[in-house]
Short mmCIF file of C-alpha atoms in Angstrom, two decimals:
data_model
loop_
_atom_site.label_atom_id
_atom_site.label_comp_id
_atom_site.label_asym_id
_atom_site.label_seq_id
_atom_site.Cartn_x
_atom_site.Cartn_y
_atom_site.Cartn_z
CA MET U 1 3.06 -10.46 -112.60
CA PRO U 2 0.41 -10.98 -109.86
CA SER U 3 1.30 -13.42 -107.08
CA ILE U 4 0.14 -17.06 -106.96
CA ARG U 5 -2.90 -17.40 -104.85
CA LYS U 6 -4.86 -19.93 -102.97
CA SER U 7 -7.08 -21.18 -105.88
CA LEU U 8 -4.08 -22.30 -107.90
CA LEU U 9 -2.51 -24.20 -105.11
CA GLN U 10 -5.71 -25.92 -104.40
CA LEU U 11 -6.14 -26.85 -107.93
CA VAL U 12 -2.74 -28.59 -107.84
CA PHE U 13 -3.66 -30.31 -104.64
CA SER U 14 -7.12 -31.44 -105.87
CA GLY U 15 -5.53 -34.55 -107.60
CA SER U 16 -5.24 -35.92 -104.08
CA PHE U 17 -8.97 -36.60 -104.16
CA MET U 18 -9.20 -38.02 -107.72
CA LYS U 19 -9.45 -41.80 -107.70
CA ARG U 20 -8.02 -44.12 -110.33
CA TRP U 21 -9.28 -47.49 -111.47
CA ASN U 22 -12.48 -46.82 -109.65
CA ASP U 23 -14.42 -49.47 -111.68
CA LYS U 24 -12.14 -52.13 -110.47
CA LEU U 25 -11.59 -53.98 -107.12
CA ARG U 26 -8.59 -52.46 -105.50
CA PRO U 27 -6.27 -53.45 -102.59
CA MET U 28 -6.16 -49.68 -101.70
CA GLU U 29 -7.33 -46.39 -103.13
CA LEU U 30 -5.16 -45.31 -106.12
CA PHE U 31 -5.08 -41.54 -106.66
CA GLU U 32 -4.27 -39.37 -109.72
CA VAL U 33 -1.49 -37.28 -107.97
CA ASP U 34 0.43 -40.53 -107.03
CA LYS U 35 0.24 -41.70 -110.57
CA GLN U 36 1.45 -38.22 -111.81
CA ALA U 37 4.34 -38.30 -109.40
CA HIS U 38 5.52 -41.81 -110.55
CA LYS U 39 4.97 -40.86 -114.21
CA MET U 40 7.32 -37.82 -113.88
CA MET U 41 9.94 -39.81 -112.04
CA ILE U 42 9.89 -42.45 -114.94
CA ALA U 43 9.92 -39.48 -117.37
CA TRP U 44 13.07 -38.14 -115.70
CA LEU U 45 14.81 -41.53 -115.91
CA LEU U 46 14.00 -41.80 -119.57
CA TYR U 47 15.20 -38.16 -120.15
CA MET U 48 18.52 -38.88 -118.40
CA GLU U 49 19.01 -41.89 -120.68
CA ASN U 50 18.05 -40.11 -123.85
CA CYS U 51 19.73 -36.73 -123.35
CA GLN U 52 23.20 -38.05 -123.47
CA GLY U 53 25.09 -36.48 -126.47
CA LEU U 54 22.75 -33.47 -126.77
CA GLY U 55 24.05 -30.09 -126.35
CA GLU U 56 23.17 -28.00 -123.18
CA GLU U 57 20.53 -25.97 -124.96
CA GLU U 58 18.89 -29.11 -126.36
CA ARG U 59 19.04 -30.88 -122.96
CA LEU U 60 17.33 -27.99 -121.23
CA SER U 61 14.69 -27.61 -123.95
CA LEU U 62 13.82 -31.28 -123.81
CA ALA U 63 13.67 -31.20 -119.89
CA GLU U 64 11.50 -28.01 -120.05
CA GLN U 65 9.04 -29.67 -122.55
CA LEU U 66 8.83 -32.74 -120.24
CA VAL U 67 8.09 -30.78 -117.09
CA GLU U 68 5.55 -28.33 -118.51
CA GLY U 69 3.97 -31.08 -120.68
CA GLY U 70 3.57 -33.14 -117.49
CA LEU U 71 1.86 -30.19 -115.78
CA PHE U 72 -0.29 -29.41 -118.66
CA ASP U 73 -1.39 -33.06 -118.87
CA TYR U 74 -2.27 -32.93 -115.07
CA PHE U 75 -4.31 -29.76 -115.29
CA PHE U 76 -6.12 -31.11 -118.27
CA ARG U 77 -6.91 -34.46 -116.37
CA LEU U 78 -8.10 -32.49 -113.35
CA ILE U 79 -10.76 -30.76 -115.42
CA ILE U 80 -11.96 -33.71 -117.57
CA THR U 81 -11.94 -35.93 -114.48
CA ASP U 82 -12.22 -39.72 -114.79
CA ILE U 83 -13.03 -40.40 -118.50
CA LYS U 84 -12.08 -44.03 -119.26
CA PRO U 85 -9.10 -44.23 -121.69
CA PRO U 86 -11.02 -45.83 -124.58
CA VAL U 87 -13.65 -42.98 -124.50
CA PHE U 88 -10.87 -40.30 -124.30
CA TYR U 89 -8.84 -41.85 -127.16
CA GLN U 90 -12.01 -41.85 -129.38
CA ILE U 91 -12.41 -38.03 -128.55
CA LYS U 92 -8.79 -37.45 -129.32
CA ALA U 93 -9.04 -39.29 -132.62
CA ASN U 94 -11.57 -36.76 -133.84
CA PRO U 95 -9.71 -33.40 -134.25
CA ASP U 96 -12.91 -31.27 -133.97
CA HIS U 97 -14.06 -33.00 -130.88
CA TYR U 98 -10.64 -32.76 -129.24
CA ARG U 99 -10.34 -29.14 -130.14
CA ARG U 100 -13.58 -28.29 -128.57
CA LEU U 101 -12.75 -30.25 -125.44
CA SER U 102 -9.33 -28.56 -125.16
CA GLU U 103 -10.89 -25.11 -125.54
CA TRP U 104 -13.39 -25.81 -122.84
CA VAL U 105 -10.73 -27.22 -120.51
CA LEU U 106 -8.57 -24.12 -121.08
CA ALA U 107 -11.46 -21.81 -120.40
CA GLU U 108 -12.11 -23.61 -117.09
CA LEU U 109 -8.42 -23.39 -116.12
CA THR U 110 -7.57 -19.79 -117.12
CA PRO U 111 -9.06 -18.08 -114.07
CA ARG U 112 -6.85 -20.12 -111.79
CA ILE U 113 -3.64 -20.18 -113.87
CA GLN U 114 -3.73 -16.62 -115.09
CA THR U 115 -1.23 -15.50 -112.48
CA LEU U 116 1.40 -17.51 -114.21
CA GLY U 117 1.36 -15.04 -117.13
CA GLU U 118 0.34 -15.08 -120.71
CA GLU U 119 3.46 -16.90 -121.92
CA PHE U 120 2.65 -19.94 -119.78
CA ILE U 121 -0.93 -19.96 -120.79
CA GLY U 122 0.11 -19.62 -124.41
CA ARG U 123 2.40 -22.62 -124.06
CA MET U 124 -0.38 -24.61 -122.57
CA ARG U 125 -2.77 -23.59 -125.38
CA SER U 126 -0.25 -24.61 -128.04
CA TYR U 127 0.34 -27.94 -126.24
CA LEU U 128 -3.30 -28.81 -125.96
CA ALA U 129 -4.25 -27.48 -129.48
CA VAL U 130 -1.64 -29.52 -131.42
CA PRO U 131 -0.54 -32.57 -129.29
CA ASP U 132 2.40 -34.24 -130.96
CA PRO U 133 3.04 -37.53 -129.29
CA GLN U 134 5.82 -38.27 -131.87
CA ASP U 135 8.22 -35.49 -130.69
CA PRO U 136 10.84 -36.68 -128.22
CA ALA U 137 9.31 -35.13 -125.10
CA GLY U 138 5.82 -36.37 -126.09
CA ARG U 139 7.17 -39.92 -126.51
CA ILE U 140 8.95 -39.96 -123.34
CA LEU U 141 5.82 -38.61 -121.40
CA HIS U 142 3.62 -41.21 -123.02
CA ALA U 143 6.01 -44.08 -122.28
CA ALA U 144 6.25 -42.86 -118.65
CA HIS U 145 2.48 -42.55 -118.46
CA ILE U 146 1.90 -46.14 -119.69
CA TYR U 147 4.64 -47.52 -117.49
CA ALA U 148 3.13 -45.86 -114.39
CA SER U 149 -0.44 -47.02 -115.32
CA ARG U 150 0.97 -50.53 -115.90
CA TYR U 151 2.59 -50.50 -112.48
CA GLU U 152 -0.92 -49.68 -110.94
CA PHE U 153 -2.57 -52.34 -113.12
CA HIS U 154 -0.27 -55.00 -111.73
CA LEU U 155 -1.41 -54.03 -108.14
CA ILE U 156 -5.06 -54.67 -108.97
CA LYS U 157 -4.71 -57.53 -111.59
CA GLY U 158 -4.78 -60.50 -109.17
CA LEU U 159 -7.93 -59.14 -107.47
CA ASN U 160 -10.02 -58.97 -110.70
CA PRO U 161 -9.69 -62.34 -112.35
CA TRP U 162 -13.25 -62.30 -113.69
CA ASP U 163 -12.75 -58.94 -115.43
CA GLU U 164 -12.89 -59.38 -119.14
CA GLU U 165 -11.10 -56.09 -119.82
CA LEU U 166 -7.88 -57.15 -118.11
CA ASP U 167 -6.31 -59.01 -120.87
CA GLU U 168 -7.00 -56.28 -123.35
CA ILE U 169 -5.66 -53.63 -121.03
CA GLU U 170 -2.44 -55.49 -120.42
CA ASN U 171 -1.95 -56.27 -124.08
CA ASP U 172 -2.37 -52.49 -124.84
CA PHE U 173 0.20 -51.60 -122.27
CA THR U 174 2.71 -54.07 -123.69
CA THR U 175 2.07 -52.98 -127.25
CA ILE U 176 2.52 -49.36 -126.52
CA LEU U 177 5.66 -49.81 -124.51
CA ASN U 178 7.13 -52.03 -127.34
CA ALA U 179 6.43 -49.20 -129.72
CA HIS U 180 8.57 -47.04 -127.57
CA SER U 181 11.43 -49.58 -127.29
CA ASP U 182 13.75 -47.42 -129.45
CA LEU U 183 13.84 -44.97 -126.49
CA LEU U 184 16.85 -45.57 -124.38
CA GLY U 185 15.73 -46.92 -121.05
CA VAL U 186 12.30 -48.49 -122.11
CA PRO U 187 13.71 -51.95 -122.76
CA GLU U 188 15.45 -51.79 -119.35
CA LEU U 189 12.18 -50.79 -117.63
CA MET U 190 10.53 -53.77 -119.20
CA ASN U 191 13.30 -56.02 -117.66
CA GLU U 192 12.11 -56.39 -114.13
CA THR U 193 15.62 -57.29 -112.85
CA SER U 194 17.48 -54.28 -114.31
CA ALA U 195 18.82 -51.59 -112.08
CA LEU U 196 16.51 -48.97 -113.77
CA ALA U 197 13.29 -51.12 -113.36
CA ARG U 198 14.22 -51.79 -109.73
CA PHE U 199 14.69 -48.15 -108.98
CA ALA U 200 11.41 -47.22 -110.77
CA LYS U 201 9.52 -49.89 -108.77
CA LEU U 202 11.16 -48.57 -105.55
CA CYS U 203 9.89 -45.06 -106.33
CA GLY U 204 6.41 -46.47 -106.86
CA ARG U 205 6.33 -47.93 -103.52
CA LEU U 206 6.10 -44.53 -102.01
CA ARG U 207 2.44 -44.55 -102.72
CA PHE U 208 2.05 -47.09 -99.97
CA GLN U 209 3.44 -44.73 -97.37
CA ARG U 210 0.80 -42.44 -95.82
CA ARG U 211 1.74 -39.08 -94.44
CA TRP U 212 0.52 -38.13 -90.97
CA SER U 213 0.14 -41.88 -90.43
CA GLN U 214 -1.29 -41.46 -86.95
CA THR U 215 -3.64 -38.61 -87.82
CA PRO U 216 -6.97 -39.27 -89.59
CA ARG U 217 -7.32 -37.03 -92.64
CA ILE U 218 -9.37 -36.50 -95.67
CA PRO U 219 -7.84 -37.02 -98.03
CA GLU U 220 -5.11 -39.29 -96.86
CA THR U 221 -2.11 -38.19 -98.85
CA SER U 222 0.83 -40.42 -99.66
CA VAL U 223 4.40 -39.55 -99.68
CA LEU U 224 4.45 -40.17 -103.53
CA GLY U 225 1.68 -37.67 -104.21
CA HIS U 226 3.16 -35.12 -101.82
CA LEU U 227 6.35 -35.13 -103.88
CA PHE U 228 4.39 -34.16 -107.07
CA ILE U 229 2.62 -31.37 -105.22
CA VAL U 230 5.76 -29.99 -103.96
CA ALA U 231 7.49 -30.28 -107.35
CA ALA U 232 4.57 -28.49 -109.06
CA PHE U 233 4.54 -25.68 -106.42
CA ALA U 234 8.38 -25.28 -106.77
CA TYR U 235 8.10 -25.00 -110.53
CA LEU U 236 5.19 -22.54 -110.51
CA PHE U 237 6.95 -20.30 -107.88
CA SER U 238 10.12 -20.52 -109.88
CA LEU U 239 8.28 -18.97 -112.76
CA GLU U 240 6.98 -16.21 -110.46
CA ILE U 241 10.29 -15.21 -109.16
CA GLY U 242 11.92 -15.15 -112.69
CA ALA U 243 14.20 -18.12 -112.23
CA CYS U 244 16.23 -19.17 -115.17
CA ARG U 245 15.20 -22.39 -117.08
CA GLY U 246 17.82 -24.65 -115.48
CA ARG U 247 16.98 -23.35 -111.99
CA ARG U 248 13.15 -23.95 -112.62
CA LEU U 249 13.88 -27.49 -113.75
CA ASN U 250 16.34 -28.23 -110.90
CA ASN U 251 13.63 -26.98 -108.37
CA PHE U 252 11.01 -29.18 -109.92
CA PHE U 253 13.14 -32.37 -109.77
CA THR U 254 14.45 -31.50 -106.37
CA GLY U 255 10.79 -31.34 -105.08
CA LEU U 256 9.98 -34.59 -106.99
CA PHE U 257 12.72 -36.59 -105.28
CA HIS U 258 13.25 -34.64 -101.93
CA ASP U 259 11.59 -37.36 -99.83
CA LEU U 260 13.21 -40.39 -101.47
CA PRO U 261 15.01 -41.24 -98.25
CA GLU U 262 11.63 -41.99 -96.65
CA LEU U 263 11.71 -45.22 -98.62
CA LEU U 264 14.28 -46.21 -96.04
CA THR U 265 13.21 -44.41 -92.87
CA ARG U 266 9.52 -43.90 -93.34
CA ASP U 267 7.86 -40.50 -92.64
CA ILE U 268 9.46 -39.21 -89.56
CA ILE U 269 7.66 -35.97 -88.57
CA SER U 270 9.66 -32.81 -87.82
CA PRO U 271 8.65 -32.80 -83.98
CA VAL U 272 10.32 -36.12 -83.58
CA LYS U 273 13.47 -35.06 -85.46
CA ARG U 274 13.70 -32.01 -83.13
CA SER U 275 12.79 -33.71 -79.85
CA VAL U 276 16.22 -35.08 -78.99
CA ALA U 277 19.51 -33.31 -79.68
CA GLY U 278 21.39 -34.91 -82.46
CA ILE U 279 18.69 -37.26 -83.56
CA ALA U 280 18.22 -35.48 -86.96
CA ASP U 281 21.94 -35.98 -87.61
CA ILE U 282 21.63 -39.65 -86.77
CA ILE U 283 18.69 -40.00 -89.16
CA ARG U 284 20.49 -38.11 -91.92
CA GLU U 285 23.67 -40.19 -91.57
CA TYR U 286 21.54 -43.46 -91.73
CA GLU U 287 19.61 -42.15 -94.86
CA GLU U 288 22.80 -41.30 -96.67
CA LYS U 289 24.26 -44.69 -95.84
CA GLU U 290 21.16 -46.50 -97.03
CA LEU U 291 20.79 -44.32 -100.16
CA GLU U 292 24.39 -45.14 -101.13
CA ASN U 293 23.93 -48.91 -100.61
CA ARG U 294 20.35 -49.37 -102.05
CA VAL U 295 20.07 -46.62 -104.56
CA PHE U 296 23.25 -44.94 -105.81
CA ALA U 297 25.49 -47.98 -105.76
CA ARG U 298 23.01 -50.11 -107.65
CA LEU U 299 22.34 -47.46 -110.27
CA SER U 300 26.03 -46.86 -110.83
CA ALA U 301 26.70 -50.69 -111.05
CA GLY U 302 23.95 -51.02 -113.58
CA GLY U 303 25.57 -48.39 -115.90
CA HIS U 304 23.55 -45.31 -114.72
CA TYR U 305 26.24 -43.34 -112.88
CA GLU U 306 24.82 -39.97 -114.34
CA ILE U 307 21.43 -40.69 -112.85
CA ALA U 308 22.92 -41.52 -109.40
CA GLU U 309 25.07 -38.36 -109.48
CA ARG U 310 22.17 -36.15 -110.48
CA LEU U 311 20.03 -37.63 -107.68
CA LYS U 312 22.76 -36.77 -105.24
CA TYR U 313 22.69 -33.19 -106.37
CA PHE U 314 18.87 -32.92 -106.05
CA LEU U 315 19.03 -34.50 -102.54
CA GLY U 316 21.84 -32.30 -101.35
CA TYR U 317 23.90 -35.40 -100.69
CA GLY U 318 26.97 -34.76 -98.60
CA LEU U 319 26.12 -31.10 -97.84
CA GLU U 320 25.39 -29.76 -94.40
CA GLN U 321 22.06 -28.38 -95.56
CA GLU U 322 20.24 -30.90 -97.86
CA LEU U 323 17.68 -28.30 -98.87
CA GLY U 324 19.98 -25.37 -99.21
CA ASN U 325 20.48 -23.07 -102.21
CA THR U 326 23.22 -24.52 -104.38
CA VAL U 327 25.23 -23.70 -107.48
CA ARG U 328 27.96 -25.69 -109.30
CA GLN U 329 31.26 -24.29 -110.60
CA ASN U 330 34.23 -26.28 -111.81
CA GLY U 331 32.58 -29.41 -110.71
CA GLU U 332 32.20 -28.28 -107.14
CA THR U 333 28.85 -27.66 -105.36
CA ALA U 334 28.56 -24.65 -103.04
CA LEU U 335 25.76 -23.28 -100.78
CA VAL U 336 24.67 -19.67 -101.52
CA SER U 337 22.16 -17.15 -100.07
CA PHE U 338 18.92 -16.62 -101.99
CA GLU U 339 19.96 -13.02 -102.66
CA ASP U 340 23.17 -14.19 -104.30
CA LEU U 341 21.33 -16.93 -106.25
CA GLN U 342 18.83 -14.38 -107.53
CA GLU U 343 21.41 -11.58 -108.30
CA TRP U 344 24.61 -13.47 -109.43
CA TYR U 345 23.80 -17.11 -110.14
CA ASN U 346 20.42 -16.99 -111.94
CA ASP U 347 22.04 -18.46 -115.04
CA ASP U 348 21.78 -21.90 -116.58
CA ARG U 349 25.62 -22.26 -116.59
CA PHE U 350 25.67 -22.34 -112.76
CA ASP U 351 23.15 -25.24 -112.53
CA PRO U 352 21.38 -23.37 -109.78
CA ARG U 353 18.88 -24.89 -107.37
CA ASP U 354 16.58 -23.25 -104.70
CA GLY U 355 16.58 -25.76 -101.91
CA GLU U 356 15.04 -23.29 -99.59
CA LEU U 357 12.20 -22.62 -101.98
CA VAL U 358 11.55 -26.29 -102.11
CA LYS U 359 11.45 -26.46 -98.35
CA LEU U 360 8.95 -23.63 -98.35
CA CYS U 361 6.84 -25.50 -100.86
CA ASP U 362 7.14 -28.67 -98.72
CA ASN U 363 5.83 -26.73 -95.70
CA LEU U 364 3.00 -25.14 -97.88
CA ALA U 365 1.99 -28.51 -99.15
CA ALA U 366 1.88 -29.77 -95.46
CA PHE U 367 -0.19 -26.66 -94.56
CA ILE U 368 -2.67 -27.31 -97.35
CA GLU U 369 -3.00 -31.07 -96.32
CA ALA U 370 -3.94 -29.99 -92.69
CA TYR U 371 -6.12 -27.14 -93.78
CA THR U 372 -8.14 -29.28 -96.13
CA ALA U 373 -8.59 -31.98 -93.63
CA LEU U 374 -9.93 -29.63 -91.00
CA ARG U 375 -12.22 -28.04 -93.68
CA ASN U 376 -13.53 -31.54 -94.37
CA GLY U 377 -14.55 -31.95 -90.75
CA ILE U 378 -11.62 -33.81 -89.25
CA THR U 379 -11.06 -32.42 -85.75
CA SER U 380 -7.39 -33.00 -84.55
CA ASP U 381 -5.05 -31.25 -82.31
CA GLN U 382 -2.14 -32.36 -84.36
CA LEU U 383 -3.62 -30.76 -87.50
CA GLN U 384 -4.39 -27.46 -85.59
CA GLN U 385 -0.85 -27.41 -84.19
CA SER U 386 0.64 -27.98 -87.61
CA LEU U 387 -1.24 -25.08 -89.04
CA TRP U 388 -0.25 -22.83 -86.22
CA ARG U 389 3.47 -24.03 -86.40
CA ILE U 390 3.76 -23.35 -90.13
CA LYS U 391 2.01 -19.97 -89.88
CA SER U 392 4.15 -18.95 -86.96
CA ALA U 393 7.47 -19.97 -88.83
CA TYR U 394 6.64 -17.39 -91.58
CA GLN U 395 5.12 -14.59 -89.39
CA LYS U 396 8.57 -13.00 -88.83
CA ASP U 397 9.85 -13.78 -92.30
CA SER U 398 6.77 -13.36 -94.54
CA TYR U 399 8.90 -12.73 -97.62
CA LYS U 400 10.95 -15.91 -98.20
CA SER U 401 12.84 -17.10 -101.27
CA GLY U 402 11.05 -14.50 -103.38
CA VAL U 403 7.60 -15.62 -102.25
CA HIS U 404 5.08 -13.55 -100.19
CA ILE U 405 4.48 -16.49 -98.05
CA GLY U 406 2.81 -14.54 -95.19
CA SER U 407 0.04 -13.03 -97.43
CA LEU U 408 -0.41 -16.35 -99.21
CA LEU U 409 -1.06 -18.15 -95.89
CA ALA U 410 -3.51 -15.32 -94.92
CA ASP U 411 -5.57 -16.40 -97.96
CA PHE U 412 -6.49 -19.56 -96.03
CA ASP U 413 -7.90 -17.67 -92.97
#
């Protein structure tokens, strides 16, 4: 399979420019990539609630449909841009119109996603051609989509009291979520005081935290949007290196939640963490203490012990290397090399996770943020230094975690 190239990575990043609710007065700009991150976090919570009692194959199949359905929806959205929901729903209600729109979208996307292989494109073609919002994955994604949109709506509602559309929009959100109330977790999300709702709202707050907060950039990415970009990169590279299904999914969700501790510490840049001996350990110790008190303990007390434990695995909680390569055997988590992960543990039964690949994707997302800002005319020593630092880090080790990162970064010269 050909290697993933610059154009696909930039397509994923392009949601950082795409504004939402841009016909309403807003307290801040709301971007598509932030909404997608929040949507997939909510989808994961609902998945964890609704996969209890399923066999391992069914659990993995449902999770795969969720992740790929979320990516397909995002790619589709990037191409059709900002069509107002009532217009889009009218198009979707006409099978012929929706088929023609989907065919055009796929034709536009194919040159950029063809490196992912015909199987991936075929799955996307099937997903777009015959959408089934009544299957379990489709219903979870739809409920998550509405919940994340409703969260944004409540941010702008008070600023638009004269807008005659607001009551209708809110009623639609409530009606749709009530129609999904048979899904485990949806009633709790609607209960603002429940542990699940409090955690979902906590995740949504990551859109308020700007990355590179002291450096002007275009676009100004948030921590929340960055998480989705890293998750998408991690999943796409996992496809490229032939990762098993469970490993691909773990990589996606690790990317999606890896900066969750920044809710508690804000975005502390790497040079600060490295500037004083031992400061990184102090920060990590504080993060784990606060995560335990404000996230894990509250979820467990609310009856969501499995969610708390899974988050710990994604975050490398309690391990010396939070973004290390991990496997699980006999209930124990162990750190392994990429070579061993690829050769011996690339099997769903080991619950494998490429922490080092997620870290690579984290650096790659930061590189694209800096590169894009410079291309958009922002002159900054910090941005230039970041590009140089990331490139230098991979000059000696240009093949990392199965990715030809050196040649990929050379695409941006």
